Coordinates of C-alpha atoms and ligand atoms in Angstrom, one line a residue:
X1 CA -65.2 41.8 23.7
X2 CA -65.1 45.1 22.6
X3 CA -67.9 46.9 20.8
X4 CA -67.5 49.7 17.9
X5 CA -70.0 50.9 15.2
X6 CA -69.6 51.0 11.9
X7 CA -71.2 54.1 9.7
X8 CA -72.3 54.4 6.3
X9 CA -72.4 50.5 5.6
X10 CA -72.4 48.3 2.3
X11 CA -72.5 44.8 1.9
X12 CA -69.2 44.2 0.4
X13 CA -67.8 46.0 3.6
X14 CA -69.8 43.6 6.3
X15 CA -68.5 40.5 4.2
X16 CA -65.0 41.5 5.1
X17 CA -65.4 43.0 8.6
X18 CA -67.3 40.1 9.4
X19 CA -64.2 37.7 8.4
X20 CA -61.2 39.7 10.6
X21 CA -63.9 40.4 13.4
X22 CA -63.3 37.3 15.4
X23 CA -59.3 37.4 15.1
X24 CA -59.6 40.8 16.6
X25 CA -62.3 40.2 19.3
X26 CA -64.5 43.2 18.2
X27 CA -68.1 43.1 17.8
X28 CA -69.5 45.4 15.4
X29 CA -72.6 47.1 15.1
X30 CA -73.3 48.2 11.5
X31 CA -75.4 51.4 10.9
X32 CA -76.2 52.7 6.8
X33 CA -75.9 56.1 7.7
X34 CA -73.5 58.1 6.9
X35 CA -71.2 59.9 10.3
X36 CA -72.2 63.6 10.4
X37 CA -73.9 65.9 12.5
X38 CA -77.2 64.7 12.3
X39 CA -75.9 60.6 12.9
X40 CA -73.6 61.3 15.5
X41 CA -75.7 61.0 18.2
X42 CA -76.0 57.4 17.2
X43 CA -72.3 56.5 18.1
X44 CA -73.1 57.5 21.8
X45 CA -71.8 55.1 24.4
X46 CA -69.4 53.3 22.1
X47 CA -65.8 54.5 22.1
X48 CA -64.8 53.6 18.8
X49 CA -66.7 54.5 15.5
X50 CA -65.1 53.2 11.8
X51 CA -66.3 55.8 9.1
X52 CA -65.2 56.7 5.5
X53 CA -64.5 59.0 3.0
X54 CA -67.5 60.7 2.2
X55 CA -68.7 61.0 6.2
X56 CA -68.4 64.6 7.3
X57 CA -66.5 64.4 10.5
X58 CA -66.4 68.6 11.1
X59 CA -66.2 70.1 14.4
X60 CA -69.6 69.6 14.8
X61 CA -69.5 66.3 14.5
X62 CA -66.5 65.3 16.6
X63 CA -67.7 67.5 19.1
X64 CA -71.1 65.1 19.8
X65 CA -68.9 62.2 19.2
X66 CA -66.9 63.3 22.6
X67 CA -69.7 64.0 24.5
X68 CA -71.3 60.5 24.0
X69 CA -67.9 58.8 24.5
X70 CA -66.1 58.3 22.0
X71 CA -62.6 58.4 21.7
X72 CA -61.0 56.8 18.3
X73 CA -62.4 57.2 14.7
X74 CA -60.9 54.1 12.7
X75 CA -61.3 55.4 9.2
X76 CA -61.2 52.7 6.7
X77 CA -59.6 54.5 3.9
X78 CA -56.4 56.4 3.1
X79 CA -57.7 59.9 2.3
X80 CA -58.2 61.7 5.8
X81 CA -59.4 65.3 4.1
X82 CA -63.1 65.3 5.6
X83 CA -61.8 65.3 9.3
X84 CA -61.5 68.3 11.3
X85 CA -58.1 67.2 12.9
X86 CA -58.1 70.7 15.0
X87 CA -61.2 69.6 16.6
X88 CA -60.3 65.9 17.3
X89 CA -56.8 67.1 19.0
X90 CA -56.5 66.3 22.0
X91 CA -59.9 64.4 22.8
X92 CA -60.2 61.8 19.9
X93 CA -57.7 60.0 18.0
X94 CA -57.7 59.2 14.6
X95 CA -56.2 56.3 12.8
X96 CA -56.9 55.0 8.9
X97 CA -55.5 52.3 6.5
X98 CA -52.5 54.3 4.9
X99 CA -52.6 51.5 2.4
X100 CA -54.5 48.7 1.3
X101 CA -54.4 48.5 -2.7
X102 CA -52.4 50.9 -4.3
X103 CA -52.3 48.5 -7.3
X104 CA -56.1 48.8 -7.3
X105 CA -56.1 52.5 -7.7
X106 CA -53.2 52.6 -9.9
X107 CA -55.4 49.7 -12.6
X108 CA -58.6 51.3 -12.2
X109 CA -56.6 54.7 -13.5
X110 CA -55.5 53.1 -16.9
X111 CA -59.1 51.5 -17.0
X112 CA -60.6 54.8 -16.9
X113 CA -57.7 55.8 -19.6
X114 CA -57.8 53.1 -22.1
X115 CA -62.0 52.6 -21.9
X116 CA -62.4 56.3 -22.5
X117 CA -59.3 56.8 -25.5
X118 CA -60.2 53.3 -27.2
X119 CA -64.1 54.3 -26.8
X120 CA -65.4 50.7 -24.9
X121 CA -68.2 52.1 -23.1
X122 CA -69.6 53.4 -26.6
X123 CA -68.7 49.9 -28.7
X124 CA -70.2 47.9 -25.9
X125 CA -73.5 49.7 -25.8
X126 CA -73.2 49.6 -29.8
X127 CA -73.1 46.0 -30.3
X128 CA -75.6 45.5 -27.5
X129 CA -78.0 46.9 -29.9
X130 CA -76.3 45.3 -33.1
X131 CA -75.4 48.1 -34.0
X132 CA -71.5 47.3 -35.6
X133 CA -70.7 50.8 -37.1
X134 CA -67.1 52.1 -36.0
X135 CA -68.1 56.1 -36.8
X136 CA -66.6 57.9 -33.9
X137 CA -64.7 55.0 -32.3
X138 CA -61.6 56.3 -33.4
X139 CA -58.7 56.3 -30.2
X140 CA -55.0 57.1 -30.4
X141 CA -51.9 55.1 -29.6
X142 CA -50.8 55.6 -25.7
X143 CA -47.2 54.0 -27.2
X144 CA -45.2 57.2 -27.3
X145 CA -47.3 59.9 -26.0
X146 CA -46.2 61.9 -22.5
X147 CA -48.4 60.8 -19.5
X148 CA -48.2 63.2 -17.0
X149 CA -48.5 62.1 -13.0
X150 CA -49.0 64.5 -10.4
X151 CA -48.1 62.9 -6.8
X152 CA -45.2 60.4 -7.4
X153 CA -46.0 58.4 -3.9
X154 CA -47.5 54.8 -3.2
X155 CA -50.2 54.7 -5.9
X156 CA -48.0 57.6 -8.1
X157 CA -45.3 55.2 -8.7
X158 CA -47.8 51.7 -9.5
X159 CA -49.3 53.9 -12.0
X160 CA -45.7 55.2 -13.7
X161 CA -44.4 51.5 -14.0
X162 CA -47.8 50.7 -15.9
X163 CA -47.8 53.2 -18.2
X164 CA -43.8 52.2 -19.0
X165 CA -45.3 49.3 -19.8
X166 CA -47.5 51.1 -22.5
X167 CA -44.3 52.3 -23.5
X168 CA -45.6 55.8 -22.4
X169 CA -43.1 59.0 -21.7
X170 CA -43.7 59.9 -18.3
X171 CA -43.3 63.0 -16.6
X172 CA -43.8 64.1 -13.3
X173 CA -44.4 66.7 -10.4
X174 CA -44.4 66.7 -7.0
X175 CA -43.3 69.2 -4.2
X176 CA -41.5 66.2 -2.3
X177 CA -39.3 64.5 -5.4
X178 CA -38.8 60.5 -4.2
X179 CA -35.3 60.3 -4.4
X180 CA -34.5 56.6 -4.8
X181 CA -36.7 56.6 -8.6
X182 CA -35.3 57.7 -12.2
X183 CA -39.0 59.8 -12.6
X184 CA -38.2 62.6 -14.6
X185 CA -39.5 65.4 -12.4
X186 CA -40.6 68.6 -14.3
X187 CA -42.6 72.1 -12.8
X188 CA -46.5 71.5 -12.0
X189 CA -46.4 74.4 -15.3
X190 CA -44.3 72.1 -17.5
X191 CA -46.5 69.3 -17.2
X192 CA -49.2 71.2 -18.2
X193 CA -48.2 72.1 -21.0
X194 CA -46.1 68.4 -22.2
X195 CA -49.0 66.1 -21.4
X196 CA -51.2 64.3 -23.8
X197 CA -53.0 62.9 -20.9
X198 CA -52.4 63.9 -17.1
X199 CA -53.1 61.8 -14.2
X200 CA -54.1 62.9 -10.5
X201 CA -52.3 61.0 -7.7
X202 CA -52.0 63.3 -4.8
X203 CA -53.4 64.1 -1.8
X204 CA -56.7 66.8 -1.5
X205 CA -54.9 69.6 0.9
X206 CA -55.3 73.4 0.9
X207 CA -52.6 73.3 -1.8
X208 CA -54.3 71.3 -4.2
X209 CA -57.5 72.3 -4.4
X210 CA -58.4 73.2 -7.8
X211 CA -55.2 72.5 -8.9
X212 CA -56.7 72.2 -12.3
X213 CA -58.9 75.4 -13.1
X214 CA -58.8 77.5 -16.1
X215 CA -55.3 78.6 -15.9
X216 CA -54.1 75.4 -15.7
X217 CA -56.9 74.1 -18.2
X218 CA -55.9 77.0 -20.8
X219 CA -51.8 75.9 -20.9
X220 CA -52.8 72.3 -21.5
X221 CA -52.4 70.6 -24.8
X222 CA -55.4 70.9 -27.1
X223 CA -57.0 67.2 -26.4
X224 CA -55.6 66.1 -23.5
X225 CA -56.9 63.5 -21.3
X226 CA -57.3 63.9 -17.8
X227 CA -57.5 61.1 -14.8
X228 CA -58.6 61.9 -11.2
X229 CA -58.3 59.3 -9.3
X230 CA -57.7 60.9 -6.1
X231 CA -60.3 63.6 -4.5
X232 CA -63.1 65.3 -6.9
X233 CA -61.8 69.3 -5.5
X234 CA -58.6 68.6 -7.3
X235 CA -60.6 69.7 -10.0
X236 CA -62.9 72.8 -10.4
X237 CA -65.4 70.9 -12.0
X238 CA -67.2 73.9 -13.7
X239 CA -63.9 74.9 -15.5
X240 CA -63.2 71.6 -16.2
X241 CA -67.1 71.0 -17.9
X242 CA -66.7 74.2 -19.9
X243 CA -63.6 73.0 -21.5
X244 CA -65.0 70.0 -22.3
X245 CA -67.4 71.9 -24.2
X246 CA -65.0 74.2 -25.8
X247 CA -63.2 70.6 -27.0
X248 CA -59.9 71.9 -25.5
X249 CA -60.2 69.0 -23.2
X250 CA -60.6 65.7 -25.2
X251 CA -61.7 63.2 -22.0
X252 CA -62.0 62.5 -18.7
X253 CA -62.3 59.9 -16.8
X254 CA -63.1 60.6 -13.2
X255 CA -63.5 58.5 -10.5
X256 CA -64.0 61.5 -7.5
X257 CA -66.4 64.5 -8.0
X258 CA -66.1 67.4 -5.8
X259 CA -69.4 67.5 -4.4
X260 CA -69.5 63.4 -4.8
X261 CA -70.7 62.6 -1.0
X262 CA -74.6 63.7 -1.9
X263 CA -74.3 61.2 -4.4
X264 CA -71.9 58.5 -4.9
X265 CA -72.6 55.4 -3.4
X266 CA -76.1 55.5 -3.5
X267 CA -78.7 54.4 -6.1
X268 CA -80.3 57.6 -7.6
X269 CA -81.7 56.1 -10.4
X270 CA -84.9 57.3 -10.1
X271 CA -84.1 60.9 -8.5
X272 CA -84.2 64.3 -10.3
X273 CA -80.3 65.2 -10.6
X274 CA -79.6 68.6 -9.5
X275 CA -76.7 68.7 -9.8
X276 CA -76.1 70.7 -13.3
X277 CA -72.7 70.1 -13.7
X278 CA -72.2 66.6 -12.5
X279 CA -75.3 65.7 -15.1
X280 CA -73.2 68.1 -17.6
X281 CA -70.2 66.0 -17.1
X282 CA -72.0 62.7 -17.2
X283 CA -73.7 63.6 -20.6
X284 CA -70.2 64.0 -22.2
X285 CA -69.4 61.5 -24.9
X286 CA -66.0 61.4 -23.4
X287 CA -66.2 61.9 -19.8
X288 CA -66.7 58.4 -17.7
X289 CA -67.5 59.2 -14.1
X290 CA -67.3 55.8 -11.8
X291 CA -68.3 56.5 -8.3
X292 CA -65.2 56.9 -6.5
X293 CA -64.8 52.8 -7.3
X294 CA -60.8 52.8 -7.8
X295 CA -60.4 51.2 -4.3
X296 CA -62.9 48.2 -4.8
X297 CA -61.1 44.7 -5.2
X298 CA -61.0 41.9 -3.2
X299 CA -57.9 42.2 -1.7
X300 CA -57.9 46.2 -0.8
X301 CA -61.5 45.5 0.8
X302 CA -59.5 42.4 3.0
X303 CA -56.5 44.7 3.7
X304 CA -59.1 47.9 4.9
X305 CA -60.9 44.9 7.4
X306 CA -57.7 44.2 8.7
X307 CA -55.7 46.9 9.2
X308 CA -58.9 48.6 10.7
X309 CA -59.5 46.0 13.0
X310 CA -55.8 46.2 14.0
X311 CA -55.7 49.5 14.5
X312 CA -59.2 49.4 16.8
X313 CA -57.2 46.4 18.9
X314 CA -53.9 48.5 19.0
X315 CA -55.8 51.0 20.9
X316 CA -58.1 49.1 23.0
X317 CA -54.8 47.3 23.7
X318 CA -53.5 50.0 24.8
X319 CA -50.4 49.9 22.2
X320 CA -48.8 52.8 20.3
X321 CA -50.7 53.6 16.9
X322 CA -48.7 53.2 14.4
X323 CA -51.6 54.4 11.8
X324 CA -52.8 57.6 14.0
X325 CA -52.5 61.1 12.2
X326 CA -53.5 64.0 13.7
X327 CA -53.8 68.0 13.8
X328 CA -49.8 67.9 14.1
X329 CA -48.9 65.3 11.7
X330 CA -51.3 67.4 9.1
X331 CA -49.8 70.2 9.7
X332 CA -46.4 69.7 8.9
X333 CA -47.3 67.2 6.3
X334 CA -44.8 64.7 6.6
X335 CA -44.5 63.9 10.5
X336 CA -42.1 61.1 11.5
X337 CA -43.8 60.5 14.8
X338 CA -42.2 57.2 16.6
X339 CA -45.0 54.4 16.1
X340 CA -44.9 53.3 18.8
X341 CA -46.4 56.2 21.0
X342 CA -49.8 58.2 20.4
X343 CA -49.8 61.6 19.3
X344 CA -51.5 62.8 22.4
Ligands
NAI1 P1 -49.2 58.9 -0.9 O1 -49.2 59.7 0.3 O2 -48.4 57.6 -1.0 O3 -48.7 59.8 -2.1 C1 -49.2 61.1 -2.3 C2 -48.1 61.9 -3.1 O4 -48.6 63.2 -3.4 C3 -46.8 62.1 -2.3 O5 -45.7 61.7 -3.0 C4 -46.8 63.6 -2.0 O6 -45.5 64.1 -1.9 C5 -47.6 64.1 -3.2 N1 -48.0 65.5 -3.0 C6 -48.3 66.1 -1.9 N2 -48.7 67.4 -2.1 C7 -48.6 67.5 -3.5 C8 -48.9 68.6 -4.4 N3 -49.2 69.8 -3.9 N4 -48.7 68.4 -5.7 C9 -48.4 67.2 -6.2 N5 -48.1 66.1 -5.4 C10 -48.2 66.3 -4.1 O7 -50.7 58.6 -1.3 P2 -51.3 57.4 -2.3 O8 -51.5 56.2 -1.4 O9 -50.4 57.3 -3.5 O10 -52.7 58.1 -2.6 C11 -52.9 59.2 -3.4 C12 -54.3 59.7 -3.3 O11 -55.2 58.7 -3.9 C13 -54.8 59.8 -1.9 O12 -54.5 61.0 -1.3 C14 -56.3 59.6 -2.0 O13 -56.9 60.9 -2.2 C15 -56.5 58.9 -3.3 N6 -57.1 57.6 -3.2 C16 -58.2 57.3 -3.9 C17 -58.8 56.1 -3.8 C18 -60.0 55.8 -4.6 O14 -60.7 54.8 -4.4 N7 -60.4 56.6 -5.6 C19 -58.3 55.1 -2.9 C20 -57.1 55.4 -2.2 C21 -56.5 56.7 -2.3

């Protein structure tokens, strides 16, 4: 049986690991930590670690991983921006779940959208305390208005087909147009300025960091919602917080904060936040920040077990990876390496 460890553990994770571990032959031994420099070390002598997205897997990192043996990181998550792929070339590979709910993602977006426009998280702490007064409840229709989505792929598109069901216009942008849709495709400028409420669906790369920052911010529509599903450095948070303030901005519902992995998925209830603008943000009547929660149903947290799993077996197999991306691959975005080798 093979033998892997698993960083920066949570209970609903073991329930499904422990489920697929059998079918796959692995056995798994689960650390809380989180994978970075300082935890590395703890990996040595197995060959295969799982981590997520809030792990820091730097150079650093991957090069104490190498030393003490190991060979694949099985992340078990889509996003792949906290990996130093330079690094791992060559000496590591890494593989990750390229999907496992984009329905998940897609819902918890228009939760975020419709608990912040129609006020919920306000009228439920209301009533809790009897209180039944509607002063400052007041929403908006979504029937009619122009959602913008930026990144038309997997979870993109989900998210599109429920807001046509809103009867929502919706307007997109994306640097790679799918071809086989109807989206109406505009500029990344256009959308900014058309949106009542803009939604983030794409990837966190060098050119989408802080694709929303004052410039952007300043063309928008006076009110406008924003969604960010996706990764927190989409948005320069600070920018974002001041026009909040400046009620140019009229919500936002964010599931990802850029400097998130000090703080989400921990409780913190009883620490001093130091964090000025995440607290500034948080105090916001109409900001909801969830802690980067999109992902978590049932059936993404079965599809992450298994496909991990797979892709662990696939290698220990010795079989090509179909899920492996690399320095390559990232580097000229959209790779169409043959599955059925390794990228080194
Ligand atoms: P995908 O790879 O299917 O689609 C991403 C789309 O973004 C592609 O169409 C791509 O062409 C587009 N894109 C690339 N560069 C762009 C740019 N500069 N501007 C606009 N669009 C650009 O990815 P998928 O599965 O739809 O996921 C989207 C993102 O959602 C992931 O990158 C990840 O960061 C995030 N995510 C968040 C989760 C959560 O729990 N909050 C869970 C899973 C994914």
């Amino acid at each position: 049986m093979n033998k892997i460890c698993f960083f920066d553990t949570k209970p609903y994770d073991k329930v499904y690991f422990d489920t697929f571990k059998e079918k796959f032959d692995i056995e798994i031994d689960y650390f809380e930590s989180k994978l970075n420099v300082d935890t590395a070390v703890m990996a040595n002598g197995y060959e295969a670690v799982v981590a997520f997205v809030n792990d820091t897997i730097d150079t650093k990192t991957i090069d104490i991983l190498y030393k003490g043996g190991v060979r694949i990181i099985a992340m078990r998550c889509a996003g792949y921006n906290n990996i130093d792929f330079k690094a791992a070339y060559d000496r590591i590979h890494v593989v990750r779940v390229p999907a496992y709910s984009p329905y998940a993602v897609a819902e918890h977006a228009m939760a975020l959208l419709l608990t912040l426009n129609r006020k919920i998280h306000r009228a439920y702490n209301r009533t809790k305390e009897h209180n039944f007064s509607l002063v400052g409840l007041t929403g908006f229709d979504l029937h009619g208005k122009t959602m913008g989505v930026v990144g038309t792929g997997k979870i993109g598109r989900i998210f599109i087909d429920i807001c046509k069901g809103f009867g929502m216009e919706v307007i997109a942008y994306d640097p790679y147009p799918a071809k086989d849709t109807d989206i109406q495709y505009v500029s990344f400028e256009e959308l900014c300025k058309r949106s009542d409420i803009i939604s983030l669906h794409c990837p966190l790369t060098k050119d989408t960091h802080h694709l929303i920052q004052k410039d952007a911010l300043t063309i928008m529509k006076p009110g406008v919602v924003i969604i960010n599903t996706s990764r927190g450095a989409l948005i320069n948070s600070e920018d974002l917080l001041n026009a909040i303030k400046e009620e140019k901005v009229g919500g936002a519902g964010l599931d990802v904060y850029e400097e998130e992995t000090e703080f989400f998925y921990e409780d913190l209830s009883y620490s001093i936040m130091r964090d000025d603008i995440l607290s500034g943000l948080i105090s916001m009547p109409n900001v909801i920040v969830t802690s980067h929660q999109a992902f978590l149903t049932k059936e993404a947290l079965s599809n992450i077990a298994e496909v991990t799993l797979q892709n662990l077996k696939d290698y220990f197999d010795g079989n090509g990876l179909e899920n492996e991306i690399c320095y390559q691959c990232t580097k000229q975005n959209h790779c169409d390496k043959n599955p059925h080798n390794r990228c080194f």
